[in-house]
mmCIF file of C-alpha atoms in Angstrom:
data_model
loop_
_atom_site.group_PDB
_atom_site.id
_atom_site.type_symbol
_atom_site.label_atom_id
_atom_site.label_comp_id
_atom_site.label_asym_id
_atom_site.label_seq_id
_atom_site.Cartn_x
_atom_site.Cartn_y
_atom_site.Cartn_z
ATOM 1 C CA MET A 1 0.082 0.015 0.331
ATOM 2 C CA LEU A 2 3.200 2.242 0.727
ATOM 3 C CA LEU A 3 4.705 1.473 -2.188
ATOM 4 C CA ALA A 4 1.762 2.370 -4.578
ATOM 5 C CA LEU A 5 0.970 5.616 -2.758
ATOM 6 C CA LEU A 6 5.200 6.418 -2.790
ATOM 7 C CA PRO A 7 5.315 7.581 -6.420
ATOM 8 C CA ILE A 8 2.128 10.333 -5.623
ATOM 9 C CA PRO A 9 4.074 12.688 -3.898
ATOM 10 C CA CYS A 10 7.433 11.960 -6.344
ATOM 11 C CA ILE A 11 4.620 13.072 -9.284
ATOM 12 C CA ILE A 12 3.693 15.916 -7.165
ATOM 13 C CA VAL A 13 7.316 18.095 -6.388
ATOM 14 C CA ALA A 14 7.693 16.959 -10.586
ATOM 15 C CA GLY A 15 4.869 19.263 -11.363
ATOM 16 C CA VAL A 16 5.959 21.524 -9.297
ATOM 17 C CA VAL A 17 9.199 21.782 -10.282
ATOM 18 C CA ILE A 18 7.866 21.138 -14.076
ATOM 19 C CA TYR A 19 5.749 24.281 -13.328
ATOM 20 C CA ARG A 20 8.015 26.959 -11.866
ATOM 21 C CA SER A 21 10.355 26.019 -13.947
ATOM 22 C CA LYS A 22 8.169 27.197 -17.137
ATOM 23 C CA GLN A 23 7.286 30.436 -14.987
ATOM 24 C CA ARG A 24 11.031 31.476 -15.138
ATOM 25 C CA LYS A 25 10.866 30.788 -18.893
ATOM 26 C CA LEU A 26 8.010 32.661 -18.814
ATOM 27 C CA THR A 27 8.945 35.619 -16.753
ATOM 28 C CA ALA A 28 12.494 35.657 -18.526
ATOM 29 C CA GLN A 29 10.812 36.037 -21.881
ATOM 30 C CA MET A 30 8.265 39.034 -20.618
ATOM 31 C CA ASN A 31 11.400 40.660 -19.221
ATOM 32 C CA ARG A 32 13.216 40.325 -22.641
ATOM 33 C CA ARG A 33 10.224 41.518 -24.369
ATOM 34 C CA ILE A 34 9.891 44.542 -22.226
ATOM 35 C CA GLU A 35 13.527 45.534 -22.168
ATOM 36 C CA ASP A 36 12.955 45.119 -26.231
ATOM 37 C CA LEU A 37 9.898 47.326 -25.852
ATOM 38 C CA GLU A 38 11.714 49.898 -23.679
ATOM 39 C CA LEU A 39 14.898 49.813 -25.852
ATOM 40 C CA ASP A 40 12.488 50.950 -29.207
ATOM 41 C CA ILE A 41 11.117 53.480 -26.704
ATOM 42 C CA ARG A 42 13.900 55.044 -26.148
ATOM 43 C CA ASN A 43 15.249 54.528 -29.789
ATOM 44 C CA ASP A 44 11.886 56.397 -30.539
ATOM 45 C CA ILE A 45 12.671 59.111 -28.306
ATOM 46 C CA ARG A 46 16.445 59.627 -29.595
ATOM 47 C CA GLN A 47 15.327 59.911 -33.126
ATOM 48 C CA GLY A 48 12.472 62.314 -32.143
ATOM 49 C CA PHE A 49 14.678 64.705 -29.856
ATOM 50 C CA VAL A 50 17.165 64.570 -33.280
ATOM 51 C CA ASP A 51 14.423 65.445 -35.464
ATOM 52 C CA LEU A 52 12.760 67.980 -33.049
ATOM 53 C CA GLN A 53 16.697 70.238 -33.189
ATOM 54 C CA THR A 54 16.732 69.711 -36.583
ATOM 55 C CA GLU A 55 13.656 70.822 -37.173
ATOM 56 C CA ARG A 56 13.583 74.050 -35.140
ATOM 57 C CA ALA A 57 15.757 76.116 -37.483
ATOM 58 C CA ASP A 58 12.695 75.513 -40.173
ATOM 59 C CA LEU A 59 10.223 76.513 -37.958
ATOM 60 C CA MET A 60 12.287 79.789 -36.807
ATOM 61 C CA GLU A 61 13.016 80.489 -40.674
ATOM 62 C CA ASN A 62 9.350 81.154 -41.941
ATOM 63 C CA VAL A 63 8.854 83.750 -38.429
ATOM 64 C CA GLY A 64 8.274 86.635 -40.929
ATOM 65 C CA ALA A 65 6.008 84.839 -42.739
ATOM 66 C CA ILE A 66 3.351 84.203 -39.797
ATOM 67 C CA PRO A 67 -0.267 85.289 -41.771
ATOM 68 C CA PHE A 68 -1.306 88.054 -38.706
ATOM 69 C CA LEU A 69 -4.769 88.851 -39.819
ATOM 70 C CA ASP A 70 -5.421 92.498 -39.409
ATOM 71 C CA TYR A 71 -8.176 93.761 -36.633
ATOM 72 C CA LYS A 72 -11.600 93.486 -38.796
ATOM 73 C CA HIS A 73 -11.047 89.954 -40.381
ATOM 74 C CA PHE A 74 -9.496 88.472 -36.787
ATOM 75 C CA ALA A 75 -13.049 89.606 -35.293
ATOM 76 C CA SER A 76 -14.995 88.243 -38.272
ATOM 77 C CA ARG A 77 -13.513 85.017 -38.440
ATOM 78 C CA ILE A 78 -14.459 84.908 -34.401
ATOM 79 C CA PHE A 79 -18.102 86.413 -34.616
ATOM 80 C CA PHE A 80 -18.846 84.241 -37.298
ATOM 81 C CA PRO A 81 -16.024 81.203 -37.956
ATOM 82 C CA GLU A 82 -18.948 79.876 -40.925
ATOM 83 C CA GLY A 83 -18.236 82.996 -42.800
ATOM 84 C CA GLY A 84 -21.102 84.159 -45.364
ATOM 85 C CA ALA A 85 -22.881 87.506 -45.160
ATOM 86 C CA LEU A 86 -22.841 88.037 -41.739
ATOM 87 C CA MET A 87 -19.215 87.553 -42.002
ATOM 88 C CA THR A 88 -19.180 90.182 -45.242
ATOM 89 C CA SER A 89 -21.027 92.897 -43.056
ATOM 90 C CA CYS A 90 -19.288 92.293 -39.992
ATOM 91 C CA ILE A 91 -15.960 93.557 -42.585
ATOM 92 C CA ARG A 92 -17.478 96.269 -43.768
ATOM 93 C CA ASP A 93 -19.543 97.088 -40.148
ATOM 94 C CA ILE A 94 -16.010 97.683 -38.199
ATOM 95 C CA GLY A 95 -13.735 98.541 -41.156
ATOM 96 C CA GLN A 96 -11.710 101.778 -40.726
ATOM 97 C CA ASP A 97 -12.922 103.012 -43.232
ATOM 98 C CA VAL A 98 -16.502 102.996 -42.939
ATOM 99 C CA VAL A 99 -18.268 105.436 -44.890
ATOM 100 C CA LYS A 100 -21.193 106.594 -41.844
ATOM 101 C CA VAL A 101 -24.607 106.904 -43.137
ATOM 102 C CA ARG A 102 -27.496 108.276 -40.699
ATOM 103 C CA PRO A 103 -29.442 105.109 -40.169
ATOM 104 C CA ASP A 104 -32.915 105.239 -40.778
ATOM 105 C CA GLU A 105 -35.760 105.734 -37.448
ATOM 106 C CA CYS A 106 -36.710 101.873 -37.322
ATOM 107 C CA CYS A 107 -32.776 101.497 -36.820
ATOM 108 C CA GLN A 108 -32.170 104.441 -34.313
ATOM 109 C CA ALA A 109 -35.028 102.810 -31.970
ATOM 110 C CA LEU A 110 -33.816 99.233 -31.933
ATOM 111 C CA SER A 111 -29.902 100.831 -31.193
ATOM 112 C CA LYS A 112 -31.733 102.964 -28.639
ATOM 113 C CA LEU A 113 -33.014 99.609 -26.749
ATOM 114 C CA ILE A 114 -30.765 97.660 -26.392
ATOM 115 C CA ARG A 115 -28.857 100.594 -24.739
ATOM 116 C CA GLU A 116 -31.215 99.558 -22.397
ATOM 117 C CA GLN A 117 -29.327 97.174 -20.367
ATOM 118 C CA HIS A 118 -33.293 95.799 -18.487
ATOM 119 C CA PHE A 119 -34.595 95.871 -21.873
ATOM 120 C CA LEU A 120 -31.049 93.417 -23.685
ATOM 121 C CA THR A 121 -30.859 90.648 -20.616
ATOM 122 C CA CYS A 122 -34.953 89.859 -20.884
ATOM 123 C CA MET A 123 -34.510 90.256 -24.998
ATOM 124 C CA VAL A 124 -31.983 87.504 -24.478
ATOM 125 C CA HIS A 125 -33.768 85.837 -21.831
ATOM 126 C CA THR A 126 -37.056 85.273 -23.729
ATOM 127 C CA LEU A 127 -35.012 84.083 -27.481
ATOM 128 C CA GLU A 128 -33.166 81.853 -24.823
ATOM 129 C CA GLU A 129 -36.491 80.224 -23.492
ATOM 130 C CA GLN A 130 -37.710 79.544 -27.356
ATOM 131 C CA LYS A 131 -37.336 75.607 -28.008
ATOM 132 C CA SER A 132 -36.710 76.088 -31.907
ATOM 133 C CA PHE A 133 -33.527 79.108 -30.764
ATOM 134 C CA THR A 134 -30.445 76.458 -31.670
ATOM 135 C CA ILE A 135 -27.149 76.972 -30.590
ATOM 136 C CA LYS A 136 -26.584 78.244 -34.100
ATOM 137 C CA ASP A 137 -29.016 81.400 -33.436
ATOM 138 C CA LYS A 138 -27.788 82.055 -29.688
ATOM 139 C CA CYS A 139 -23.922 82.373 -31.775
ATOM 140 C CA ALA A 140 -25.556 84.325 -34.453
ATOM 141 C CA VAL A 141 -27.090 86.433 -32.315
ATOM 142 C CA ALA A 142 -24.146 87.121 -29.880
ATOM 143 C CA SER A 143 -22.338 87.994 -32.709
ATOM 144 C CA LEU A 144 -24.279 90.432 -34.252
ATOM 145 C CA LEU A 145 -24.758 92.005 -30.660
ATOM 146 C CA THR A 146 -21.035 92.148 -30.100
ATOM 147 C CA VAL A 147 -20.577 93.866 -33.648
ATOM 148 C CA ALA A 148 -23.337 96.697 -32.749
ATOM 149 C CA LEU A 149 -22.403 97.243 -29.669
ATOM 150 C CA HIS A 150 -18.541 96.847 -30.350
ATOM 151 C CA SER A 151 -18.082 100.865 -30.364
ATOM 152 C CA ASP A 152 -19.370 100.832 -26.712
ATOM 153 C CA LEU A 153 -16.990 97.882 -24.716
ATOM 154 C CA CYS A 154 -17.976 99.073 -21.015
ATOM 155 C CA TYR A 155 -21.631 98.695 -21.901
ATOM 156 C CA LEU A 156 -20.946 95.688 -23.457
ATOM 157 C CA THR A 157 -19.056 94.055 -20.596
ATOM 158 C CA GLN A 158 -22.113 95.246 -18.286
ATOM 159 C CA VAL A 159 -24.432 93.752 -19.955
ATOM 160 C CA MET A 160 -21.916 90.069 -20.808
ATOM 161 C CA GLU A 161 -21.544 90.580 -16.577
ATOM 162 C CA GLU A 162 -25.244 90.339 -16.148
ATOM 163 C CA LEU A 163 -26.237 87.277 -18.024
ATOM 164 C CA LEU A 164 -23.462 85.722 -16.488
ATOM 165 C CA GLN A 165 -24.068 85.988 -12.994
ATOM 166 C CA ALA A 166 -27.783 84.702 -14.578
ATOM 167 C CA LEU A 167 -26.162 81.612 -15.857
ATOM 168 C CA LEU A 168 -24.100 80.962 -12.746
ATOM 169 C CA LEU A 169 -27.191 80.916 -10.464
ATOM 170 C CA GLN A 170 -28.737 78.605 -13.125
ATOM 171 C CA ALA A 171 -26.427 75.984 -13.560
ATOM 172 C CA GLY A 172 -24.957 76.821 -10.143
ATOM 173 C CA ALA A 173 -27.049 73.971 -8.780
ATOM 174 C CA SER A 174 -27.360 71.022 -11.829
ATOM 175 C CA GLN A 175 -24.021 71.027 -13.520
ATOM 176 C CA PRO A 176 -21.595 73.675 -12.056
ATOM 177 C CA LYS A 177 -18.666 71.551 -13.114
ATOM 178 C CA LEU A 178 -20.030 72.128 -17.304
ATOM 179 C CA LEU A 179 -20.138 75.842 -17.049
ATOM 180 C CA LEU A 180 -18.863 77.596 -20.122
ATOM 181 C CA ARG A 181 -16.875 74.380 -21.833
ATOM 182 C CA ARG A 182 -19.041 74.597 -23.955
ATOM 183 C CA THR A 183 -20.840 77.618 -26.364
ATOM 184 C CA GLU A 184 -24.616 76.735 -25.877
ATOM 185 C CA SER A 185 -25.296 80.233 -24.623
ATOM 186 C CA VAL A 186 -25.902 83.714 -25.555
ATOM 187 C CA VAL A 187 -23.670 84.800 -22.823
ATOM 188 C CA GLU A 188 -21.118 81.961 -23.679
ATOM 189 C CA LYS A 189 -20.446 83.071 -27.606
ATOM 190 C CA LEU A 190 -21.157 86.764 -26.168
ATOM 191 C CA LEU A 191 -17.917 86.069 -23.698
ATOM 192 C CA THR A 192 -15.681 84.323 -26.587
ATOM 193 C CA ASN A 193 -16.209 87.155 -28.571
ATOM 194 C CA TRP A 194 -15.533 89.658 -25.497
ATOM 195 C CA MET A 195 -12.353 88.054 -24.915
ATOM 196 C CA SER A 196 -11.277 87.644 -28.016
ATOM 197 C CA VAL A 197 -11.164 91.586 -28.869
ATOM 198 C CA CYS A 198 -9.715 92.103 -25.474
ATOM 199 C CA LEU A 199 -6.954 90.142 -26.508
ATOM 200 C CA TYR A 200 -5.799 90.877 -30.050
ATOM 201 C CA GLY A 201 -3.169 93.566 -29.077
ATOM 202 C CA PHE A 202 -1.555 90.938 -26.823
ATOM 203 C CA LEU A 203 -1.645 88.281 -28.951
ATOM 204 C CA ARG A 204 -0.573 90.263 -32.238
ATOM 205 C CA GLU A 205 2.490 92.007 -30.390
ATOM 206 C CA SER A 206 3.318 89.044 -27.405
ATOM 207 C CA VAL A 207 2.454 86.015 -28.512
ATOM 208 C CA GLY A 208 1.199 84.780 -31.601
ATOM 209 C CA GLN A 209 5.050 83.699 -33.323
ATOM 210 C CA GLN A 210 4.931 82.175 -29.811
ATOM 211 C CA LEU A 211 1.608 80.156 -30.699
ATOM 212 C CA PHE A 212 2.075 80.399 -34.108
ATOM 213 C CA LEU A 213 5.418 77.942 -34.017
ATOM 214 C CA LEU A 214 3.420 75.320 -31.263
ATOM 215 C CA VAL A 215 0.693 75.590 -33.549
ATOM 216 C CA SER A 216 3.200 74.233 -36.369
ATOM 217 C CA ALA A 217 4.956 72.107 -34.642
ATOM 218 C CA LEU A 218 2.033 69.913 -33.752
ATOM 219 C CA THR A 219 0.966 69.821 -37.219
ATOM 220 C CA GLN A 220 4.665 69.148 -38.403
ATOM 221 C CA GLN A 221 4.696 66.105 -36.240
ATOM 222 C CA ILE A 222 0.969 64.853 -36.919
ATOM 223 C CA ALA A 223 1.803 64.997 -40.346
ATOM 224 C CA LYS A 224 5.095 62.679 -39.755
ATOM 225 C CA GLY A 225 2.447 60.126 -39.182
ATOM 226 C CA PRO A 226 -0.915 58.548 -41.087
ATOM 227 C CA VAL A 227 -3.548 60.032 -40.854
ATOM 228 C CA ASP A 228 -6.525 58.779 -42.262
ATOM 229 C CA SER A 229 -8.651 60.876 -44.623
ATOM 230 C CA VAL A 230 -12.133 59.645 -43.618
ATOM 231 C CA THR A 231 -12.374 59.619 -40.209
ATOM 232 C CA GLU A 232 -9.267 61.913 -39.775
ATOM 233 C CA LYS A 233 -8.154 59.758 -36.840
ATOM 234 C CA ALA A 234 -3.777 59.703 -36.716
ATOM 235 C CA LEU A 235 -0.648 58.053 -35.014
ATOM 236 C CA TYR A 236 0.889 60.953 -33.617
ATOM 237 C CA THR A 237 -2.068 62.793 -32.215
ATOM 238 C CA LEU A 238 -2.441 64.800 -28.388
ATOM 239 C CA SER A 239 -5.729 63.173 -27.569
ATOM 240 C CA GLU A 240 -6.635 59.759 -27.161
ATOM 241 C CA ASP A 241 -10.107 60.140 -28.706
ATOM 242 C CA TRP A 242 -8.703 60.983 -31.998
ATOM 243 C CA LEU A 243 -5.594 58.214 -31.969
ATOM 244 C CA LEU A 244 -5.146 55.725 -35.047
ATOM 245 C CA TRP A 245 -5.244 52.808 -33.559
ATOM 246 C CA GLN A 246 -4.248 50.523 -36.382
ATOM 247 C CA ALA A 247 -1.677 52.235 -38.495
ATOM 248 C CA GLN A 248 -1.173 51.191 -41.640
ATOM 249 C CA ASP A 249 2.497 50.341 -43.334
ATOM 250 C CA PHE A 250 4.321 53.636 -44.361
ATOM 251 C CA THR A 251 7.353 55.145 -45.456
ATOM 252 C CA SER A 252 8.653 59.030 -45.742
ATOM 253 C CA LEU A 253 8.796 60.759 -48.770
ATOM 254 C CA LYS A 254 11.001 63.598 -50.316
ATOM 255 C CA LEU A 255 9.102 64.624 -53.501
ATOM 256 C CA LYS A 256 10.239 67.703 -56.521
ATOM 257 C CA VAL A 257 7.371 69.528 -57.053
ATOM 258 C CA HIS A 258 6.741 71.744 -59.919
ATOM 259 C CA PHE A 259 4.364 74.231 -60.341
ATOM 260 C CA ALA A 260 2.669 75.220 -64.024
ATOM 261 C CA VAL A 261 3.285 78.702 -64.760
ATOM 262 C CA GLY A 262 1.109 80.194 -67.499
ATOM 263 C CA SER A 263 -0.557 77.381 -69.961
ATOM 264 C CA ASP A 264 2.532 76.946 -72.159
ATOM 265 C CA GLY A 265 3.753 74.460 -70.257
ATOM 266 C CA GLU A 266 6.370 76.217 -68.458
ATOM 267 C CA VAL A 267 7.225 74.803 -64.812
ATOM 268 C CA SER A 268 8.752 76.582 -61.995
ATOM 269 C CA ASP A 269 12.013 75.532 -59.551
ATOM 270 C CA PRO A 270 11.188 72.072 -57.647
ATOM 271 C CA LEU A 271 9.902 72.920 -54.105
ATOM 272 C CA GLU A 272 10.663 70.130 -52.032
ATOM 273 C CA VAL A 273 7.650 68.277 -50.154
ATOM 274 C CA SER A 274 7.631 65.729 -47.411
ATOM 275 C CA ALA A 275 5.094 63.266 -47.451
ATOM 276 C CA LEU A 276 4.156 59.361 -46.532
ATOM 277 C CA SER A 277 3.279 56.423 -48.759
ATOM 278 C CA CYS A 278 0.223 55.900 -47.448
ATOM 279 C CA ASP A 279 -1.123 59.997 -48.132
ATOM 280 C CA THR A 280 -3.930 60.368 -50.264
ATOM 281 C CA VAL A 281 -3.854 62.446 -53.263
ATOM 282 C CA GLU A 282 -5.957 65.479 -51.745
ATOM 283 C CA GLN A 283 -3.809 65.166 -48.506
ATOM 284 C CA LEU A 284 -1.023 65.084 -50.870
ATOM 285 C CA LYS A 285 -2.338 68.911 -52.450
ATOM 286 C CA ASP A 286 -2.726 69.865 -48.846
ATOM 287 C CA LYS A 287 0.079 69.101 -48.182
ATOM 288 C CA ILE A 288 2.018 70.661 -50.991
ATOM 289 C CA LEU A 289 0.200 73.624 -50.597
ATOM 290 C CA SER A 290 1.431 73.839 -46.974
ATOM 291 C CA THR A 291 5.040 73.862 -48.095
ATOM 292 C CA PHE A 292 4.182 76.341 -50.562
ATOM 293 C CA ARG A 293 2.738 78.768 -48.100
ATOM 294 C CA ALA A 294 5.476 78.007 -45.336
ATOM 295 C CA LYS A 295 8.101 78.685 -47.499
ATOM 296 C CA PHE A 296 7.044 81.449 -48.993
ATOM 297 C CA GLY A 297 4.443 82.973 -46.883
ATOM 298 C CA PHE A 298 1.828 83.445 -49.181
ATOM 299 C CA CYS A 299 -0.634 80.994 -50.391
ATOM 300 C CA TYR A 300 -1.113 79.681 -53.893
ATOM 301 C CA SER A 301 -3.436 81.586 -56.246
ATOM 302 C CA ALA A 302 -5.431 78.626 -56.766
ATOM 303 C CA ALA A 303 -7.286 76.798 -54.267
ATOM 304 C CA LEU A 304 -7.297 73.075 -52.592
ATOM 305 C CA ARG A 305 -10.597 71.733 -54.822
ATOM 306 C CA ASP A 306 -9.140 74.082 -58.190
ATOM 307 C CA VAL A 307 -5.942 72.360 -58.241
ATOM 308 C CA ARG A 308 -4.922 69.112 -60.130
ATOM 309 C CA ILE A 309 -1.666 66.866 -59.724
ATOM 310 C CA GLU A 310 0.156 64.830 -62.317
ATOM 311 C CA TYR A 311 3.456 62.254 -61.007
ATOM 312 C CA GLU A 312 5.566 62.431 -64.150
ATOM 313 C CA LYS A 313 6.404 58.217 -64.634
ATOM 314 C CA SER A 314 8.809 57.061 -67.686
ATOM 315 C CA GLY A 315 8.620 60.758 -69.750
ATOM 316 C CA SER A 316 4.982 61.640 -69.308
ATOM 317 C CA PHE A 317 2.249 62.806 -66.597
ATOM 318 C CA VAL A 318 -0.271 60.498 -65.028
ATOM 319 C CA PRO A 319 -2.959 62.458 -63.458
ATOM 320 C CA LEU A 320 -3.491 61.814 -59.333
ATOM 321 C CA GLU A 321 -6.536 61.201 -58.159
ATOM 322 C CA GLU A 322 -8.500 60.007 -55.144
ATOM 323 C CA VAL A 323 -10.950 57.592 -57.433
ATOM 324 C CA ASP A 324 -10.763 56.061 -60.825
ATOM 325 C CA GLY A 325 -11.307 53.278 -63.033
ATOM 326 C CA SER A 326 -7.569 52.001 -60.959
ATOM 327 C CA SER A 327 -9.005 51.918 -57.028
ATOM 328 C CA GLU A 328 -9.701 48.712 -55.163
ATOM 329 C CA VAL A 329 -13.339 48.367 -54.682
ATOM 330 C CA ILE A 330 -14.131 46.561 -51.321
ATOM 331 C CA GLY A 331 -17.764 45.119 -50.968
ATOM 332 C CA ASP A 332 -19.626 47.765 -50.915
ATOM 333 C CA VAL A 333 -16.568 50.099 -49.961
ATOM 334 C CA THR A 334 -14.186 52.118 -52.564
ATOM 335 C CA MET A 335 -10.611 52.483 -50.499
ATOM 336 C CA LEU A 336 -9.046 55.806 -51.734
ATOM 337 C CA ASN A 337 -6.426 56.055 -53.938
ATOM 338 C CA THR A 338 -2.654 56.645 -52.485
ATOM 339 C CA LEU A 339 1.142 57.102 -53.621
ATOM 340 C CA LYS A 340 2.035 53.661 -52.392
ATOM 341 C CA HIS A 341 -0.820 52.261 -55.086
ATOM 342 C CA TYR A 342 0.843 54.616 -57.639
ATOM 343 C CA GLU A 343 3.555 53.335 -56.872
ATOM 344 C CA VAL A 344 4.822 57.196 -56.423
ATOM 345 C CA PRO A 345 9.194 56.493 -55.993
ATOM 346 C CA ASP A 346 11.299 58.933 -53.284
ATOM 347 C CA GLY A 347 12.237 61.720 -55.612
ATOM 348 C CA ALA A 348 9.326 61.992 -57.798
ATOM 349 C CA SER A 349 8.600 64.478 -59.902
ATOM 350 C CA ILE A 350 4.997 66.018 -59.497
ATOM 351 C CA LYS A 351 4.237 68.713 -61.391
ATOM 352 C CA VAL A 352 0.667 70.940 -59.886
ATOM 353 C CA LEU A 353 -1.654 72.701 -62.250
ATOM 354 C CA SER A 354 -4.938 74.725 -62.210
ATOM 355 C CA LYS A 355 -8.036 73.558 -63.209
ATOM 356 C CA LYS A 356 -9.162 76.598 -64.635
ATOM 357 C CA THR A 357 -5.681 77.337 -66.651
ATOM 358 C CA HIS A 358 -5.205 72.936 -67.284
ATOM 359 C CA PRO A 359 -8.801 71.644 -67.383
ATOM 360 C CA PRO A 360 -8.697 67.824 -66.378
ATOM 361 C CA VAL A 361 -10.424 65.830 -69.158
ATOM 362 C CA SER A 362 -12.149 63.657 -66.686
ATOM 363 C CA PRO A 363 -12.668 66.344 -63.495
ATOM 364 C CA GLN A 364 -13.522 65.203 -60.074
ATOM 365 C CA GLY A 365 -15.060 66.856 -57.443
ATOM 366 C CA SER A 366 -13.533 67.313 -53.670
ATOM 367 C CA LEU A 367 -15.312 63.731 -52.626
ATOM 368 C CA LYS A 368 -15.814 64.602 -48.603
ATOM 369 C CA GLY A 369 -18.619 66.836 -49.950
ATOM 370 C CA LYS A 370 -20.430 63.974 -50.738
ATOM 371 C CA GLN A 371 -23.201 62.559 -48.198
ATOM 372 C CA HIS A 372 -22.047 59.343 -47.770
ATOM 373 C CA PHE A 373 -18.488 59.546 -48.351
ATOM 374 C CA PRO A 374 -17.370 57.918 -44.640
ATOM 375 C CA VAL A 375 -19.670 54.831 -45.905
ATOM 376 C CA CYS A 376 -18.729 54.395 -49.059
ATOM 377 C CA PHE A 377 -15.020 55.187 -49.626
ATOM 378 C CA SER A 378 -11.987 53.798 -46.702
ATOM 379 C CA HIS A 379 -8.867 55.273 -46.132
ATOM 380 C CA LYS A 380 -7.068 51.943 -44.758
ATOM 381 C CA PRO A 381 -7.778 48.299 -45.660
ATOM 382 C CA PRO A 382 -10.217 46.622 -43.270
ATOM 383 C CA GLY A 383 -7.892 44.286 -40.722
#
């Protein structure tokens, strides 16, 4: 009986030894992987530091090309970011060369009414109580009030303070942490406009250059990695919500870009543009125009939608389009053409033409304007 039970402890001991041996091997393997990962991260950090040091000079060269807006265009873009007739009227009304016209009796009466603080605050509260009064309407009313009271910022400040007090009392008990985080009321848009007006001089004279360099550096870093043309998510981003988790393989390219001069085939001297093999045609256009603006300090004569590009291959030029007959179709989804799809190599020559002077044989507008663009088209292959 004892002889029959004797192998059991031996088996248990052997099992424990084997288990611990496997655990040690697994731990050692995990430690090696962690060390390799740390080494890769250190190498990426070193390379990133080197890139930042070498590209800092490029940013500093463009300080003189900072596109500062004059006050009326700055204010109009803040007040009416969507543009349109209101923006045009705003530029005319706050311009320095305004021809003063005597308003009619109705305008004079309205001007007197909005100068009554009690009436103005009651009007704003009444408008916001209307269910059909959308956020877009609230922003428009706030911007129109800012333009109307632009010459009397002291009175505008008093009105804004009273409306802010009412907003604090209303939202203080329910959602105090969300207060002023989103522009969902007239007074929040008023506050945005008021701060923009007051800070314009400080931005232009003191911190404008630093902010421009910061934004330029962030844009430059984002452009170094893939950016999904459909979802606009990026591999190199500061926001986890906009992180491109599954990035496709890519290589960096240096392209020689020539701009067509006139209609007789002449081209400009080459401009070196950095791109990625995974960039779509529209993304390449945007990088070309951005590099042009950073290099020369002014925008290219044609807008992005009015530009088409061609790739020089074996002595002939191949037009590059977002979607054409060679586009890959997977089910109901059409893959957007990339530089890798067209087999554009490093150092390739790209010609930029204006659609007005060089109309394409088969015109194609921007695909992003289509209603079902995110559903019908894809930038990255399904994985």
